[in-house]
Amino acid sequence: EIVMTQSPATLSVSPGERANLFCRASQSVSNNLAWYQQIPGQAPRLLIYGASTRATGVPARFSGSGSGTELTLAISSLQSEDFAVYYCQQYDTWPWTFGLGTKVEIK
Amino acid sequence: QVQLQQSGPRLVKPSQTLSLTCAISGDSVSANTVTWSWFRQSPLRGLEWLGGTYYRSKWNNDYALSVKSRITINPDTTNNQFSLQLNSVTPEDTAVYYCARAKGGYFAYWGQGTLVTVSS
């Protein structure tokens, strides 16, 4: 199965700053990648699919890029509600697999 | 708007069966473009996909290798829901369990989550 490796494990960022989260796949996933946000105590929320398409209602400060084995989620100006754990998921090859997540915390 | 509502016991004894149900509104369990899945999440395992069921002219199931010998996911077309059964549970099966819908491979809709504790 495809292994998804996310980095860094934890990212400390000040409100208003930019955050870049990385997801590396053990083999190409093309652009068949999704990003999710999870706030403690809540279910994951879909942010991005198709590597770069924002889901309904997702603010424009979230953007996805990349394809193949190196993909990125950028948050342009962190708001208080963005401090959470972010997961990537590939759906190119069965079984679909998730990364272990990046925790974005307040610096 | 699709909504998923989970129900089931929150405490299960070791060696017994964990059973959860996910009721669907705003979609059909028999829709032939979606997959209905169960996940669990724990500090030890992270977010783990357990398996799913889907209809493509006939009913199909896929299960994660880690639980394949113990898991059953069944659709219930009468009540428009699907269920999870995990047999022979141990304390390591303690986790928050989620149901979710995938369309195109990604999961846009999730249940609220159920913390299931395996303990005597």
Coordinates of C-alpha atoms in Angstrom, one line a residue:
Chain A
E1 CA 0.0 0.0 0.0
I2 CA 1.0 3.6 -0.5
V3 CA 2.6 5.2 2.6
M4 CA 1.9 8.8 3.2
T5 CA 4.4 10.7 5.2
Q6 CA 3.5 14.1 6.6
S7 CA 6.0 16.8 7.8
P8 CA 6.6 18.3 10.1
A9 CA 4.8 16.4 12.8
T10 CA 4.2 19.7 14.7
L11 CA 4.3 23.2 13.4
S12 CA 4.4 26.2 15.7
V13 CA 3.0 29.3 14.0
S14 CA 1.9 32.8 15.2
P15 CA -1.6 34.0 14.2
G16 CA -1.4 35.8 10.9
E17 CA 1.6 33.9 9.7
R18 CA 1.8 31.5 6.8
A19 CA 2.0 27.7 7.3
N20 CA 3.2 25.1 4.8
L21 CA 2.4 21.5 5.4
F22 CA 3.9 18.7 3.4
C23 CA 2.8 15.3 2.3
R24 CA 5.1 12.8 0.6
A25 CA 3.8 9.6 -1.0
S26 CA 5.8 6.4 -1.3
Q27 CA 4.8 6.3 -5.0
S28 CA 3.0 8.6 -7.3
V29 CA -0.6 9.5 -6.4
S30 CA -1.0 11.9 -9.4
N31 CA -3.4 14.6 -8.0
N32 CA -5.6 12.1 -6.2
L33 CA -5.0 13.6 -2.8
A34 CA -7.2 15.2 -0.2
W35 CA -6.5 17.3 2.9
Y36 CA -8.5 17.2 6.1
Q37 CA -8.6 19.4 9.1
Q38 CA -9.5 18.0 12.5
I39 CA -10.2 20.1 15.6
P40 CA -10.0 18.1 18.9
G41 CA -13.3 16.5 19.7
Q42 CA -14.6 16.8 16.1
A43 CA -14.7 14.6 13.1
P44 CA -12.2 15.4 10.2
R45 CA -13.4 18.1 7.8
L46 CA -12.6 17.9 4.1
L47 CA -10.6 20.9 3.0
I48 CA -9.0 20.0 -0.4
Y49 CA -9.5 17.3 -3.0
G50 CA -7.9 16.7 -6.3
A51 CA -4.8 18.1 -4.7
S52 CA -5.9 21.7 -5.2
T53 CA -9.7 22.1 -5.2
R54 CA -11.2 23.6 -2.1
A55 CA -14.2 21.9 -0.7
T56 CA -17.5 23.8 -0.3
G57 CA -17.2 26.6 2.2
V58 CA -13.4 26.3 2.7
P59 CA -11.8 29.8 3.0
A60 CA -9.5 30.9 0.2
R61 CA -6.6 31.1 2.6
F62 CA -6.3 27.3 2.3
S63 CA -4.6 26.2 -0.9
G64 CA -3.2 22.8 -2.1
S65 CA -0.5 22.2 -4.6
G66 CA 1.7 19.6 -6.1
S67 CA 1.2 16.2 -7.7
G68 CA 2.9 12.9 -7.9
T69 CA 4.8 12.2 -4.7
E70 CA 5.2 15.7 -3.2
L71 CA 2.1 17.7 -2.2
T72 CA 1.6 20.8 -0.1
L73 CA -1.1 22.4 1.9
A74 CA -0.6 26.1 2.5
I75 CA -2.5 28.3 5.0
S76 CA -1.8 31.9 4.0
S77 CA -2.6 33.8 7.2
L78 CA -3.4 31.6 10.2
Q79 CA -6.6 32.4 12.1
S80 CA -7.4 31.2 15.6
E81 CA -9.8 28.5 14.2
D82 CA -7.0 27.0 12.0
F83 CA -5.0 25.6 14.9
A84 CA -5.8 21.9 14.5
V85 CA -4.4 18.7 13.1
Y86 CA -4.2 18.3 9.3
Y87 CA -4.2 14.9 7.5
C88 CA -3.5 14.1 3.9
Q89 CA -5.1 11.1 2.2
Q90 CA -4.4 9.5 -1.2
Y91 CA -7.2 7.9 -3.2
D92 CA -5.1 7.0 -6.3
T93 CA -4.5 3.4 -5.4
W94 CA -6.5 1.0 -3.3
P95 CA -6.4 0.8 -0.3
W96 CA -6.8 4.5 0.3
T97 CA -4.3 5.6 3.0
F98 CA -3.8 8.6 5.3
G99 CA -0.8 10.3 6.7
L100 CA -0.2 10.5 10.5
G101 CA -1.0 14.2 10.5
T102 CA 0.6 17.6 11.2
K103 CA -0.4 19.5 14.3
V104 CA -0.5 23.2 13.8
E105 CA -0.1 24.9 17.2
I106 CA 0.0 28.5 18.4
K107 CA 3.5 29.8 18.8
Chain B
Q1 CA -27.2 18.0 2.7
V2 CA -25.9 14.6 3.7
Q3 CA -25.9 13.8 7.4
L4 CA -24.6 10.7 9.2
Q5 CA -25.8 9.9 12.7
Q6 CA -24.0 7.2 14.7
S7 CA -25.4 5.1 17.4
G8 CA -24.4 2.1 19.5
P9 CA -22.9 1.1 22.9
R10 CA -20.0 3.0 24.2
L11 CA -18.7 0.2 26.5
V12 CA -17.9 -3.3 25.3
K13 CA -16.4 -6.1 27.3
P14 CA -13.2 -7.9 26.1
S15 CA -13.9 -10.8 23.7
Q16 CA -17.4 -9.5 22.9
T17 CA -18.6 -7.8 19.7
L18 CA -18.5 -4.1 19.1
S19 CA -21.6 -2.9 17.1
L20 CA -22.3 0.5 15.7
T21 CA -24.8 1.9 13.3
C22 CA -24.7 4.9 10.9
A23 CA -28.0 6.3 9.8
I24 CA -27.9 8.2 6.5
S25 CA -30.0 11.2 5.6
G26 CA -29.8 13.2 2.4
D27 CA -28.4 10.2 0.4
S28 CA -29.1 6.5 -0.2
V29 CA -27.0 3.6 1.1
S30 CA -27.7 2.0 -2.3
A31 CA -26.3 4.9 -4.3
N32 CA -23.9 3.5 -6.9
T33 CA -21.4 6.4 -6.9
V34 CA -20.5 6.4 -3.2
T35 CA -18.8 4.2 -0.6
W36 CA -19.8 4.0 3.0
S37 CA -16.9 3.5 5.4
W38 CA -15.9 3.0 9.0
F39 CA -12.8 4.5 10.6
R40 CA -11.4 4.6 14.0
Q41 CA -8.9 6.9 15.7
S42 CA -6.7 6.4 18.8
P43 CA -3.5 7.9 20.0
L44 CA -1.8 4.6 19.2
R45 CA -3.1 4.1 15.6
G46 CA -4.0 7.5 14.4
L47 CA -6.8 7.7 11.9
E48 CA -7.4 4.2 10.6
W49 CA -9.7 3.1 7.8
L50 CA -11.4 -0.1 8.8
G51 CA -13.6 -1.0 5.8
G52 CA -16.5 0.0 3.6
T53 CA -19.5 -1.2 1.7
Y54 CA -20.8 0.0 -1.7
Y55 CA -23.3 -0.9 -4.3
R56 CA -22.3 -1.4 -7.9
S57 CA -25.0 -3.6 -9.4
K58 CA -24.4 -5.8 -6.4
W59 CA -23.1 -5.2 -2.9
N60 CA -19.4 -5.2 -2.2
N61 CA -17.2 -4.9 0.9
D62 CA -13.6 -4.1 1.4
Y63 CA -11.8 -4.4 4.7
A64 CA -8.5 -3.4 6.1
L65 CA -6.1 -6.3 6.5
S66 CA -5.5 -5.4 10.2
V67 CA -9.1 -6.3 11.1
K68 CA -10.3 -8.4 8.1
S69 CA -10.7 -11.6 10.2
R70 CA -13.0 -9.8 12.7
I71 CA -15.0 -7.2 10.9
T72 CA -18.3 -7.1 9.1
I73 CA -19.9 -4.1 7.5
N74 CA -23.5 -4.5 6.3
P75 CA -25.9 -2.2 4.5
D76 CA -29.5 -1.9 5.6
T77 CA -31.5 -0.7 2.7
T78 CA -34.8 -0.8 4.7
N79 CA -33.6 1.8 7.2
N80 CA -31.1 3.5 4.9
Q81 CA -28.1 2.9 7.2
F82 CA -25.1 0.7 7.5
S83 CA -23.4 -1.1 10.4
L84 CA -20.1 -2.1 11.8
Q85 CA -19.5 -5.3 13.8
L86 CA -16.0 -6.0 15.2
N87 CA -15.7 -9.3 16.9
S88 CA -13.4 -10.5 19.7
V89 CA -12.5 -7.0 20.8
T90 CA -9.5 -6.3 23.2
P91 CA -8.6 -3.1 25.0
E92 CA -6.5 -2.2 21.9
D93 CA -9.8 -1.7 20.0
T94 CA -10.7 1.2 22.3
A95 CA -11.0 4.2 20.0
V96 CA -13.3 6.9 18.6
Y97 CA -15.2 5.3 15.7
Y98 CA -16.4 7.3 12.7
C99 CA -18.6 6.5 9.8
A100 CA -18.1 8.5 6.6
R101 CA -19.1 8.7 2.9
A102 CA -16.7 8.8 0.1
K103 CA -17.4 10.0 -3.4
G104 CA -14.6 10.1 -5.9
G105 CA -12.3 8.6 -3.2
Y106 CA -12.4 11.4 -0.7
F107 CA -14.6 11.8 2.4
A108 CA -16.8 14.9 2.5
Y109 CA -19.2 13.6 5.1
W110 CA -18.5 12.2 8.5
G111 CA -20.5 11.0 11.5
Q112 CA -20.1 12.7 14.8
G113 CA -17.8 10.0 16.2
T114 CA -18.4 7.5 19.0
L115 CA -15.9 6.8 21.7
V116 CA -16.0 3.0 22.3
T117 CA -14.2 1.7 25.4
V118 CA -13.3 -2.0 25.7
S119 CA -13.1 -2.8 29.4
S120 CA -14.5 -5.4 31.8

